[in-house]
Short mmCIF file of C-alpha atoms in Angstrom, two decimals:
data_model
loop_
_atom_site.label_atom_id
_atom_site.label_comp_id
_atom_site.label_asym_id
_atom_site.label_seq_id
_atom_site.Cartn_x
_atom_site.Cartn_y
_atom_site.Cartn_z
CA MET J 1 -25.90 4.28 26.82
CA LYS J 2 -27.25 3.51 23.34
CA PRO J 3 -24.34 3.36 20.90
CA VAL J 4 -24.08 5.85 18.02
CA ILE J 5 -21.68 6.09 15.08
CA VAL J 6 -21.32 8.87 12.50
CA VAL J 7 -19.00 8.72 9.45
CA HIS J 8 -18.01 11.08 6.64
CA GLY J 9 -16.42 10.43 3.26
CA GLY J 10 -15.01 13.92 2.73
CA ALA J 11 -16.43 17.35 1.93
CA GLY J 12 -16.27 19.20 -1.37
CA ARG J 13 -17.64 18.53 -4.82
CA ILE J 14 -18.89 15.03 -5.56
CA PHE J 15 -19.51 14.45 -9.25
CA LYS J 16 -22.89 12.98 -10.21
CA GLU J 17 -21.43 9.68 -11.41
CA ARG J 18 -19.69 9.20 -8.04
CA GLU J 19 -22.64 10.04 -5.78
CA GLU J 20 -24.07 6.53 -5.58
CA GLY J 21 -20.70 4.99 -4.75
CA SER J 22 -20.02 7.66 -2.12
CA ARG J 23 -23.39 7.06 -0.45
CA ALA J 24 -22.89 3.29 -0.51
CA GLY J 25 -19.37 3.67 0.91
CA VAL J 26 -20.35 5.73 3.96
CA VAL J 27 -23.38 3.50 4.61
CA ARG J 28 -21.17 0.38 4.52
CA ALA J 29 -18.66 2.00 6.89
CA ALA J 30 -21.35 3.12 9.34
CA LEU J 31 -22.95 -0.33 9.38
CA ARG J 32 -19.59 -2.02 10.01
CA GLY J 33 -18.78 0.30 12.88
CA TYR J 34 -22.26 -0.01 14.35
CA GLY J 35 -22.02 -3.81 14.19
CA ILE J 36 -19.05 -3.62 16.56
CA LEU J 37 -20.88 -1.25 18.93
CA LYS J 38 -24.01 -3.39 18.88
CA ARG J 39 -22.00 -6.42 20.03
CA GLY J 40 -20.74 -4.41 23.00
CA GLY J 41 -17.48 -3.38 21.32
CA SER J 42 -15.61 -0.15 22.03
CA ALA J 43 -15.99 3.20 20.29
CA LEU J 44 -12.27 2.95 19.40
CA ASP J 45 -12.72 -0.36 17.59
CA ALA J 46 -15.83 0.97 15.84
CA VAL J 47 -14.23 4.14 14.44
CA GLU J 48 -11.10 2.27 13.37
CA GLU J 49 -13.17 -0.33 11.50
CA ALA J 50 -15.38 2.31 9.84
CA VAL J 51 -12.37 4.31 8.64
CA ARG J 52 -10.56 1.19 7.49
CA SER J 53 -13.62 0.31 5.37
CA MET J 54 -13.40 3.70 3.62
CA GLU J 55 -9.60 3.55 3.23
CA ASP J 56 -10.17 0.36 1.24
CA ASP J 57 -12.96 1.89 -0.88
CA PRO J 58 -11.82 3.34 -4.26
CA HIS J 59 -14.60 5.98 -4.07
CA PHE J 60 -12.55 7.71 -1.38
CA ASN J 61 -8.85 8.21 -2.03
CA ALA J 62 -7.97 8.05 1.67
CA GLY J 63 -5.64 5.16 0.85
CA GLU J 64 -3.39 7.41 -1.23
CA VAL J 65 0.30 7.72 -1.98
CA GLU J 66 1.23 9.86 1.03
CA MET J 67 -1.19 9.51 3.90
CA ASP J 68 -1.99 10.97 7.31
CA ALA J 69 -4.24 9.52 10.01
CA ILE J 70 -5.26 10.07 13.63
CA ILE J 71 -7.26 8.16 16.24
CA MET J 72 -8.21 9.37 19.73
CA ASP J 73 -9.67 7.78 22.85
CA GLY J 74 -12.06 10.09 24.71
CA LYS J 75 -11.74 8.13 27.95
CA THR J 76 -8.02 8.71 28.47
CA LEU J 77 -7.26 11.45 25.89
CA ASP J 78 -4.69 9.04 24.45
CA SER J 79 -4.11 9.60 20.74
CA GLY J 80 -1.98 8.18 17.96
CA ALA J 81 -1.22 9.70 14.57
CA VAL J 82 0.96 9.19 11.52
CA SER J 83 1.86 11.54 8.68
CA ALA J 84 3.58 11.24 5.28
CA VAL J 85 3.09 7.46 5.36
CA LYS J 86 3.63 5.58 2.10
CA CYS J 87 2.91 2.05 0.90
CA ILE J 88 0.49 1.17 3.71
CA ALA J 89 -3.14 0.44 2.85
CA ASN J 90 -4.58 1.29 6.27
CA PRO J 91 -2.79 4.17 8.00
CA ILE J 92 -5.54 4.27 10.67
CA LYS J 93 -4.34 0.88 11.92
CA LEU J 94 -0.81 2.25 12.19
CA ALA J 95 -2.10 5.33 14.07
CA ARG J 96 -3.83 3.01 16.57
CA LEU J 97 -0.55 1.12 17.09
CA VAL J 98 1.31 4.41 17.70
CA MET J 99 -1.26 5.17 20.42
CA GLU J 100 -1.10 1.75 22.05
CA LYS J 101 2.49 0.57 21.50
CA THR J 102 4.56 3.75 21.92
CA LYS J 103 4.83 6.63 24.38
CA HIS J 104 4.45 9.06 21.48
CA MET J 105 1.47 10.60 19.73
CA LEU J 106 2.68 11.30 16.18
CA LEU J 107 5.19 9.50 13.99
CA THR J 108 6.08 10.82 10.57
CA ASP J 109 7.61 9.70 7.27
CA ARG J 110 10.61 7.35 7.69
CA GLY J 111 10.06 6.92 11.42
CA ALA J 112 6.46 5.88 10.81
CA HIS J 113 7.64 3.51 8.08
CA LEU J 114 10.21 1.87 10.35
CA PHE J 115 7.61 1.53 13.10
CA ALA J 116 5.20 -0.10 10.64
CA GLN J 117 7.89 -2.64 9.71
CA THR J 118 8.57 -3.36 13.40
CA MET J 119 4.85 -3.94 13.94
CA GLY J 120 4.69 -6.32 10.98
CA ILE J 121 2.34 -4.13 8.91
CA PRO J 122 2.42 -5.43 5.32
CA GLU J 123 3.53 -3.03 2.62
CA THR J 124 1.36 -2.32 -0.41
CA PRO J 125 3.09 -1.09 -3.60
CA GLY J 126 2.38 2.63 -4.11
CA GLU J 127 0.93 1.99 -7.55
CA LYS J 128 -1.83 -0.13 -6.04
CA LEU J 129 -2.89 2.69 -3.75
CA ILE J 130 -3.34 5.25 -6.51
CA THR J 131 -6.90 5.28 -7.77
CA GLU J 132 -7.55 6.12 -11.41
CA ARG J 133 -9.35 9.28 -10.30
CA SER J 134 -6.31 10.52 -8.34
CA ARG J 135 -4.01 9.79 -11.26
CA GLU J 136 -6.18 11.77 -13.67
CA ARG J 137 -6.50 14.67 -11.24
CA TRP J 138 -2.75 14.78 -10.74
CA LYS J 139 -2.10 14.75 -14.48
CA LYS J 140 -4.46 17.63 -15.09
CA ASN J 141 -3.29 19.45 -11.97
CA LEU J 142 -6.91 20.36 -11.26
CA ASP J 143 -7.72 23.04 -8.74
CA TYR J 144 -8.08 21.07 -5.51
CA ALA J 145 -9.07 24.04 -3.39
CA THR J 146 -12.70 22.96 -3.04
CA ASP J 147 -12.26 19.19 -3.18
CA TYR J 148 -11.31 17.38 0.03
CA LEU J 149 -12.70 13.99 -0.91
CA GLY J 150 -9.50 12.21 0.08
CA THR J 151 -10.43 12.52 3.76
CA VAL J 152 -12.64 10.08 5.67
CA GLY J 153 -13.59 10.00 9.31
CA ALA J 154 -15.73 8.49 12.06
CA VAL J 155 -16.91 9.37 15.57
CA ALA J 156 -18.73 7.08 17.99
CA ILE J 157 -20.03 6.60 21.52
CA ASP J 158 -20.25 3.06 22.90
CA SER J 159 -22.54 1.40 25.43
CA GLU J 160 -20.19 2.38 28.26
CA GLY J 161 -20.38 6.06 27.28
CA ASN J 162 -16.84 6.26 25.90
CA VAL J 163 -16.29 8.37 22.77
CA ALA J 164 -13.63 8.12 20.06
CA CYS J 165 -12.72 9.70 16.73
CA ALA J 166 -10.68 8.60 13.73
CA THR J 167 -9.69 10.52 10.57
CA SER J 168 -7.58 9.43 7.57
CA THR J 169 -6.55 11.23 4.40
CA GLY J 170 -4.62 11.02 1.17
CA GLY J 171 -4.04 14.78 1.51
CA LEU J 172 -3.94 17.52 -1.10
CA SER J 173 -2.91 16.77 -4.67
CA ASN J 174 0.12 18.62 -6.04
CA LYS J 175 1.20 19.77 -2.60
CA LEU J 176 4.69 20.87 -1.60
CA ILE J 177 6.91 18.00 -0.50
CA GLY J 178 6.78 17.72 3.27
CA ARG J 179 3.39 19.40 3.66
CA VAL J 180 1.46 18.05 6.64
CA GLY J 181 -2.23 18.91 6.77
CA ASP J 182 -4.77 19.02 9.55
CA THR J 183 -5.65 15.32 9.73
CA ALA J 184 -2.70 14.14 11.83
CA CYS J 185 -2.81 17.21 14.10
CA ILE J 186 -4.67 16.58 17.36
CA GLY J 187 -7.52 19.07 17.80
CA SER J 188 -7.63 19.86 14.08
CA GLY J 189 -8.30 16.59 12.24
CA GLY J 190 -10.13 15.15 15.20
CA TYR J 191 -10.63 15.28 18.95
CA ALA J 192 -12.41 13.11 21.51
CA ASP J 193 -13.11 13.72 25.19
CA ASN J 194 -15.70 11.84 27.26
CA HIS J 195 -16.45 15.09 29.08
CA SER J 196 -18.00 16.57 25.94
CA GLY J 197 -17.90 14.36 22.83
CA ALA J 198 -15.98 13.66 19.64
CA ALA J 199 -15.48 15.37 16.25
CA SER J 200 -13.81 14.47 12.95
CA THR J 201 -13.18 17.12 10.30
CA THR J 202 -12.65 17.41 6.55
CA GLY J 203 -11.92 20.44 4.39
CA HIS J 204 -9.18 22.96 3.73
CA GLY J 205 -6.42 21.73 6.03
CA GLU J 206 -4.62 25.01 6.61
CA SER J 207 -7.90 26.72 7.56
CA ILE J 208 -8.86 23.85 9.89
CA MET J 209 -5.49 24.15 11.65
CA LYS J 210 -5.80 27.91 12.05
CA VAL J 211 -9.02 27.54 14.06
CA VAL J 212 -8.24 24.08 15.57
CA LEU J 213 -11.67 23.06 14.30
CA ALA J 214 -12.34 19.76 16.07
CA ARG J 215 -11.40 21.12 19.50
CA LEU J 216 -13.33 24.33 18.80
CA ILE J 217 -16.51 22.30 18.26
CA LEU J 218 -16.02 20.50 21.58
CA TYR J 219 -15.45 23.86 23.28
CA HIS J 220 -18.82 25.08 22.00
CA MET J 221 -20.48 21.89 23.29
CA GLU J 222 -18.83 22.48 26.67
CA GLN J 223 -20.54 25.88 26.65
CA GLY J 224 -23.89 24.10 26.28
CA LEU J 225 -24.46 24.11 22.51
CA SER J 226 -25.95 21.07 20.76
CA PRO J 227 -23.68 19.15 18.35
CA GLU J 228 -25.45 20.78 15.38
CA MET J 229 -25.18 24.32 16.76
CA ALA J 230 -21.57 23.76 17.85
CA ALA J 231 -20.65 22.46 14.38
CA ASP J 232 -22.41 25.31 12.56
CA THR J 233 -20.87 27.94 14.86
CA ALA J 234 -17.35 26.58 14.36
CA LEU J 235 -17.74 26.17 10.58
CA ASP J 236 -19.12 29.68 10.30
CA TYR J 237 -16.18 31.05 12.30
CA MET J 238 -13.70 29.24 10.03
CA LYS J 239 -15.42 30.66 6.95
CA THR J 240 -15.68 34.27 8.16
CA ARG J 241 -12.33 34.41 9.98
CA VAL J 242 -10.01 32.66 7.50
CA GLY J 243 -12.20 31.99 4.44
CA GLY J 244 -12.04 28.21 4.84
CA LEU J 245 -14.68 25.65 3.90
CA GLY J 246 -15.13 22.20 5.33
CA GLY J 247 -17.32 19.64 7.01
CA VAL J 248 -17.58 17.91 10.39
CA ILE J 249 -19.22 14.98 12.10
CA VAL J 250 -19.93 15.22 15.81
CA VAL J 251 -21.35 13.14 18.64
CA ASN J 252 -21.78 14.42 22.20
CA ASN J 253 -21.53 12.46 25.44
CA SER J 254 -25.28 11.94 25.59
CA GLY J 255 -25.43 10.42 22.09
CA GLU J 256 -26.74 13.40 20.09
CA TRP J 257 -25.03 13.70 16.71
CA ALA J 258 -24.54 16.07 13.76
CA ALA J 259 -23.11 16.00 10.23
CA ARG J 260 -22.63 19.58 8.97
CA PHE J 261 -20.70 21.20 6.13
CA SER J 262 -20.08 24.57 4.46
CA THR J 263 -18.91 22.98 1.19
CA LYS J 264 -21.31 22.05 -1.60
CA GLN J 265 -21.48 18.41 -0.50
CA MET J 266 -20.28 15.91 2.08
CA SER J 267 -21.11 12.22 2.11
CA TRP J 268 -22.11 11.10 5.61
CA ALA J 269 -23.99 8.34 7.39
CA THR J 270 -25.02 7.61 10.97
CA VAL J 271 -26.65 4.80 12.91
CA LYS J 272 -28.56 5.35 16.13
CA ASP J 273 -31.39 3.28 17.67
CA ASP J 274 -31.00 0.74 14.83
CA GLN J 275 -31.90 3.47 12.32
CA LEU J 276 -29.53 4.40 9.49
CA HIS J 277 -29.53 7.98 8.16
CA TYR J 278 -27.34 9.16 5.27
CA GLY J 279 -26.94 11.90 2.65
CA ILE J 280 -24.66 14.02 0.50
CA TYR J 281 -26.40 17.36 -0.13
CA ALA J 282 -27.46 19.93 2.47
CA GLY J 283 -30.93 18.98 3.66
CA GLU J 284 -30.76 15.50 2.12
CA ARG J 285 -31.50 12.70 4.57
CA HIS J 286 -32.47 9.13 3.75
CA THR J 287 -33.58 6.79 6.52
CA LYS J 288 -33.67 2.98 6.67
CA SER J 289 -33.75 0.40 9.42
CA VAL J 290 -30.40 -1.29 10.01
CA ASP J 291 -31.96 -4.67 9.12
CA GLU J 292 -33.21 -3.31 5.79
CA ALA J 293 -29.83 -1.71 5.05
CA LEU J 294 -27.92 -4.89 5.90
CA THR J 295 -30.18 -7.00 3.73
CA LEU J 296 -29.60 -4.59 0.85
CA GLU J 297 -25.87 -4.55 1.55
CA ASN J 298 -25.67 -8.36 1.49
CA THR J 299 -27.56 -8.63 -1.81
CA THR J 300 -25.44 -5.99 -3.56
CA THR J 301 -22.10 -7.42 -2.40
CA LYS J 302 -22.89 -11.02 -3.44
#
């Protein structure tokens, strides 16, 4: 099986001055994940690394004050998730530890915090995790209904044919205390099953939960639809049934992929056959060879 990775940096409205950074961020994440796959690494390691790259990127506020994350292994259906996590830079790492070091699937708030301490995860002061953009948005109490840019995700298939998904979010601004969104909920924020494929979602959390969006996409693929058709069908259902907008990335168990959204924009990137594709707007698709992209990446980061 030829490995494939797809990543997203959140759906919604990306302001002009942030477009370049958003594109660069998803490209960097996809290249990092693909590097692992190319060396024979697992889909799980690839999606964790890709998401971690975006959690650390200030263009995406996935590393926020109160965070949720999920990771899922399509081979075993094992999954780990955390919600309402504070003072941890990479909640996706903690979600992976929940999956591998406990018998549980979701730890929340204080329990997740205690588990992180037990696992020796270093704490990061909350102030460090708040990007300037998030602080400004919170101050102005801007309408966040069409802006889900705090969510990042990745899906992958490795050379052994195993699929995995990972999703991480800083959640909604100005939410009620105790609100848990879709990201940490299995089947909503993400789902992976070797029998069909993997999906990671972004968008209006309550709408995503109502239709169990990630699992719905896999259901449509089980019925024979391509990743693109399955994604469009599920997004259309969410829009017509509950009025929700969002975006998804999908890979099926034969390595076909899709990045689809009903919002104005969604930053995404994918690597397959050593070719990188990426975009933000509907219909936008840039293509480069991985070698070319890595050369560019190395010159810009020096």
